[in-house]
Coordinates of C-alpha atoms in Angstrom, one line a residue:
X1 CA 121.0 -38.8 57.4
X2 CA 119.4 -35.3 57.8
X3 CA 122.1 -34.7 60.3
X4 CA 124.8 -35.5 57.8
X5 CA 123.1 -33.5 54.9
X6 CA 122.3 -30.3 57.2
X7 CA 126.0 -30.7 57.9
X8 CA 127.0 -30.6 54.6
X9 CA 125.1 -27.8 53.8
X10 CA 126.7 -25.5 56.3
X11 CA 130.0 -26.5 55.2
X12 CA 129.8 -25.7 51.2
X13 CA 127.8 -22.1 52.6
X14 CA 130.5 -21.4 54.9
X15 CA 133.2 -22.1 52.3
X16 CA 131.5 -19.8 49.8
X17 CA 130.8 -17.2 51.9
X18 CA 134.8 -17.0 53.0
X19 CA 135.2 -17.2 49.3
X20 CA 132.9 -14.1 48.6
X21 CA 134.5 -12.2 51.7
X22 CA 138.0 -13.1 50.3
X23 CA 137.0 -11.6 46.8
X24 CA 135.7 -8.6 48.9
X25 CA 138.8 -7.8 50.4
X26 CA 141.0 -8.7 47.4
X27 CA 138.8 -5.7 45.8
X28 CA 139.0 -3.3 48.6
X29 CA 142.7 -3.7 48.6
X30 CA 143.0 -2.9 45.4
X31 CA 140.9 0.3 45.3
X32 CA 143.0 1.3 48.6
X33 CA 146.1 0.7 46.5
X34 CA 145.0 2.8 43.7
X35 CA 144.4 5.8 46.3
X36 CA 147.5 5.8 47.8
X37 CA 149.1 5.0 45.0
X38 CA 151.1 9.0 45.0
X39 CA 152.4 8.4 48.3
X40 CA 153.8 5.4 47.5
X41 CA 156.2 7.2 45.0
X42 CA 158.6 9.2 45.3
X43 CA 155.9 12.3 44.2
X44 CA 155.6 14.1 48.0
X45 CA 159.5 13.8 48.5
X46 CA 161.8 14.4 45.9
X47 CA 163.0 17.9 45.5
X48 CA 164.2 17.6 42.2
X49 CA 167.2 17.0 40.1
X50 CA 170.9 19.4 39.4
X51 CA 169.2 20.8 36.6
X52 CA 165.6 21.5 37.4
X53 CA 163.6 22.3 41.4
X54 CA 160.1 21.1 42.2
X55 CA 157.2 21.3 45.2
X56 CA 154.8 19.1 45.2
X57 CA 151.5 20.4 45.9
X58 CA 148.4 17.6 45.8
X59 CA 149.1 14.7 43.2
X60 CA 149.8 15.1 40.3
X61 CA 149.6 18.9 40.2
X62 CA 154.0 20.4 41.3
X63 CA 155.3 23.4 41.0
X64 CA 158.7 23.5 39.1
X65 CA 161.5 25.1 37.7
X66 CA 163.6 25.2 35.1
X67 CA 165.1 28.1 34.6
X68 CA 166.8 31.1 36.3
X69 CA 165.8 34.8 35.3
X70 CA 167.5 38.0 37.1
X71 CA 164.9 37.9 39.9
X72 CA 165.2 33.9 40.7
X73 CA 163.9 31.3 39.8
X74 CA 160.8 31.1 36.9
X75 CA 158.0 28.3 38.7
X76 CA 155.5 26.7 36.6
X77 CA 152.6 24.9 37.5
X78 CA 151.8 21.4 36.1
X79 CA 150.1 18.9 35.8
X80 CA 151.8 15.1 36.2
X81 CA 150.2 12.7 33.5
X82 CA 151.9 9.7 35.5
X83 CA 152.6 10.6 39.3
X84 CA 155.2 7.7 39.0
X85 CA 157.1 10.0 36.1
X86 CA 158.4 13.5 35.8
X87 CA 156.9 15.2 33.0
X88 CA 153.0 16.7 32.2
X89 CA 150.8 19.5 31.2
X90 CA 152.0 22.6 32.1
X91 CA 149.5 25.8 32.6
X92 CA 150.0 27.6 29.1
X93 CA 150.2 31.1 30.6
X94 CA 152.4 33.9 29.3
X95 CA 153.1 34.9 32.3
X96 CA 156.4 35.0 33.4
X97 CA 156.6 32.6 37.2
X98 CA 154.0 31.7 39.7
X99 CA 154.5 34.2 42.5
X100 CA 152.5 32.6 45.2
X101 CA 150.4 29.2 46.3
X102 CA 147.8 28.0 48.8
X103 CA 146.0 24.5 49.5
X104 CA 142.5 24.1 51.3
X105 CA 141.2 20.5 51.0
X106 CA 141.7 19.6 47.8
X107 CA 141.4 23.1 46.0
X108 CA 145.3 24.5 44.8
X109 CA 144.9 28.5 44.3
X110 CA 147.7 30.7 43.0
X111 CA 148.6 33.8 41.0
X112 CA 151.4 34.4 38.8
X113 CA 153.9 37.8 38.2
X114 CA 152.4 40.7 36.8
X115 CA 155.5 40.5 34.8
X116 CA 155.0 38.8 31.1
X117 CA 157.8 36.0 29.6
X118 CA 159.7 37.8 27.5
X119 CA 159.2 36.9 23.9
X120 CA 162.5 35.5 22.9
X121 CA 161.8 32.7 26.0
X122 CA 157.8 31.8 24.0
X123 CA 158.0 29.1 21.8
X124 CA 156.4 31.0 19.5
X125 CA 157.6 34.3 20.3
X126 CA 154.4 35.7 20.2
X127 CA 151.3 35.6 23.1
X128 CA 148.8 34.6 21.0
X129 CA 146.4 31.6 22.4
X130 CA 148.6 31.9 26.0
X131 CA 146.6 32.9 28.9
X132 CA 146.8 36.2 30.0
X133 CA 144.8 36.2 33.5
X134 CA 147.1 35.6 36.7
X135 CA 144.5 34.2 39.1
X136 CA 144.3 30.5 39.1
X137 CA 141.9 28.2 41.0
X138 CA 142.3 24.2 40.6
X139 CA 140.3 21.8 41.7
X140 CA 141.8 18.4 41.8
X141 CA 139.0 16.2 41.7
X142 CA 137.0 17.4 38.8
X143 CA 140.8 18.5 37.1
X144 CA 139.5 22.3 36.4
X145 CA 141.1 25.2 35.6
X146 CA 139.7 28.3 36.2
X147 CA 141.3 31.8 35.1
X148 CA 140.5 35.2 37.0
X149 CA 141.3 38.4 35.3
X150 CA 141.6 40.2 38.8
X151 CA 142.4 39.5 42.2
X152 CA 139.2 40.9 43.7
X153 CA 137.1 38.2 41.3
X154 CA 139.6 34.8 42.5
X155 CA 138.6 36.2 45.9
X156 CA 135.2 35.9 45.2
X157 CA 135.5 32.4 43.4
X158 CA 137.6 31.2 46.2
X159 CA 135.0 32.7 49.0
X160 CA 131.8 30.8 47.0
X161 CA 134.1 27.2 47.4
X162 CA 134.0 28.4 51.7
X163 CA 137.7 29.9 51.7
X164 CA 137.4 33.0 53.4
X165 CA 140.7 33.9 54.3
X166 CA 143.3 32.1 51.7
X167 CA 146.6 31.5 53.3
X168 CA 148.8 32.2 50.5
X169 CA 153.0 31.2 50.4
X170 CA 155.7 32.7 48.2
X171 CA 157.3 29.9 45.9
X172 CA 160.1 30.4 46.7
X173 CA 160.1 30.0 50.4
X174 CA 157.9 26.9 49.9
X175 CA 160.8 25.4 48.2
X176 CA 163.3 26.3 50.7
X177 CA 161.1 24.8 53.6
X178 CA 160.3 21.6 51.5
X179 CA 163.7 21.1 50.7
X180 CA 165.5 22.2 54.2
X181 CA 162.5 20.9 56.2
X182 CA 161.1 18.2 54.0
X183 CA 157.4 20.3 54.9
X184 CA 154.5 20.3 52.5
X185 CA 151.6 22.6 52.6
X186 CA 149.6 19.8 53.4
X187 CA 150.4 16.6 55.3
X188 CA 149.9 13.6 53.3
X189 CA 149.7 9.9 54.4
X190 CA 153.3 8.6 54.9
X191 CA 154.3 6.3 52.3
X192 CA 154.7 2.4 52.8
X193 CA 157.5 1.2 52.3

C-alpha cells in the first residue's frame, strides 16, 4: 500500500513539474520572440521603395530619403514607431541631410550638413522650435537624444560612453554598399524564415 501511494506520489510531482518546465519554456519563447522580433521583418533588408531610399541602422532607428536637392540626396534620421511598418518620428532638425553615421554597440552617432533646409522646404517656413545643433548621439536602449552644438563636445560625450576613435561613414556610400552589397554597419542575427 505504501508502495502504491509513494508511487503515486512521484507520478502527480513529475507531471507537475513537466507542466511548470513547459510553462517555463512557453515563456522563454516568447520573450526570445519579442527580441528578435526586427529581424524577423523585413527592417535589416529592404532598401526602400521607387519613391523614397532607406539604411537601416539598429531597430527601429533608419536613415531615409525622400527627396533630392542639387548635392544628392537629403537623409533623415528616424525613428520607426512599429519595426513591422514604414513610418515614425523623425529628428526635428533644421538642418538640411545627415552627412555621416557610425554604430558602436548599441550607441548610433551622426552629424548633419552645416548647410540649413531652406525655408520654402520647412513646414513652417520658419526655424523656430527646430534644432539647430548638428551632433547627434542615440542610445537605443534608454531611446535618448542628445544634441551637441560642436564637434569637439560629441567627441567628448562619445569618448565618456568608451568610443575613442568613432568610425564614421558618409550616407551616401552606406546606401550604396547596403543596397549593392546588402552590408550593414553592424551584423544582425539572420532572420528566420
Amino acid at each position: 500500500m505504501r508502495i502504491t501511494l509513494l508511487f503515486c506520489i512521484s507520478i502527480v510531482l513529475m507531471c507537475g513539474c513537466s507542466r511548470i518546465k513547459a510553462k517555463y519554456e512557453t515563456v522563454k519563447e516568447r520573450i526570445k520572440e519579442g527580441i528578435n522580433d526586427p529581424f524577423r521583418t523585413d527592417f535589416y533588408s529592404d532598401q526602400g521603395a521607387w519613391d523614397y531610399y532607406r539604411v537601416p541602422l539598429i531597430a527601429p532607428y533608419e536613415l531615409c530619403s525622400t527627396i533630392w536637392s542639387n548635392k544628392g540626396k537629403v537623409w533623415d534620421c528616424l525613428r520607426r514607431d512599429n519595426t513591422n511598418e514604414f513610418g515614425g518620428f523623425t529628428l526635428a532638425t533644421a538642418r538640411h541631410s545627415v552627412e555621416s553615421v557610425g554604430l558602436q554597440d548599441s550607441i548610433i552617432y551622426l552629424y548633419y550638413t552645416e548647410q540649413l533646409t531652406p525655408l520654402d522646404l520647412m513646414p513652417s517656413h520658419k526655424y523656430d522650435g527646430w534644432e539647430m545643433r548638428r551632433f547627434v548621439i542615440i542610445d537605443v536602449p534608454t531611446d535618448s537624444v542628445e544634441w551637441y552644438e560642436t564637434r569637439e563636445e560629441w567627441l567628448t560625450a562619445l569618448n565618456k560612453r568608451g568610443i575613442v576613435r568613432p568610425q564614421l561613414h558618409h550616407v551616401d556610400s552606406l546606401y550604396d554598399d547596403f543596397a549593392n552589397n546588402n552590408r550593414l554597419l553592424f551584423n544582425p542575427k539572420a532572420q528566420k524564415q
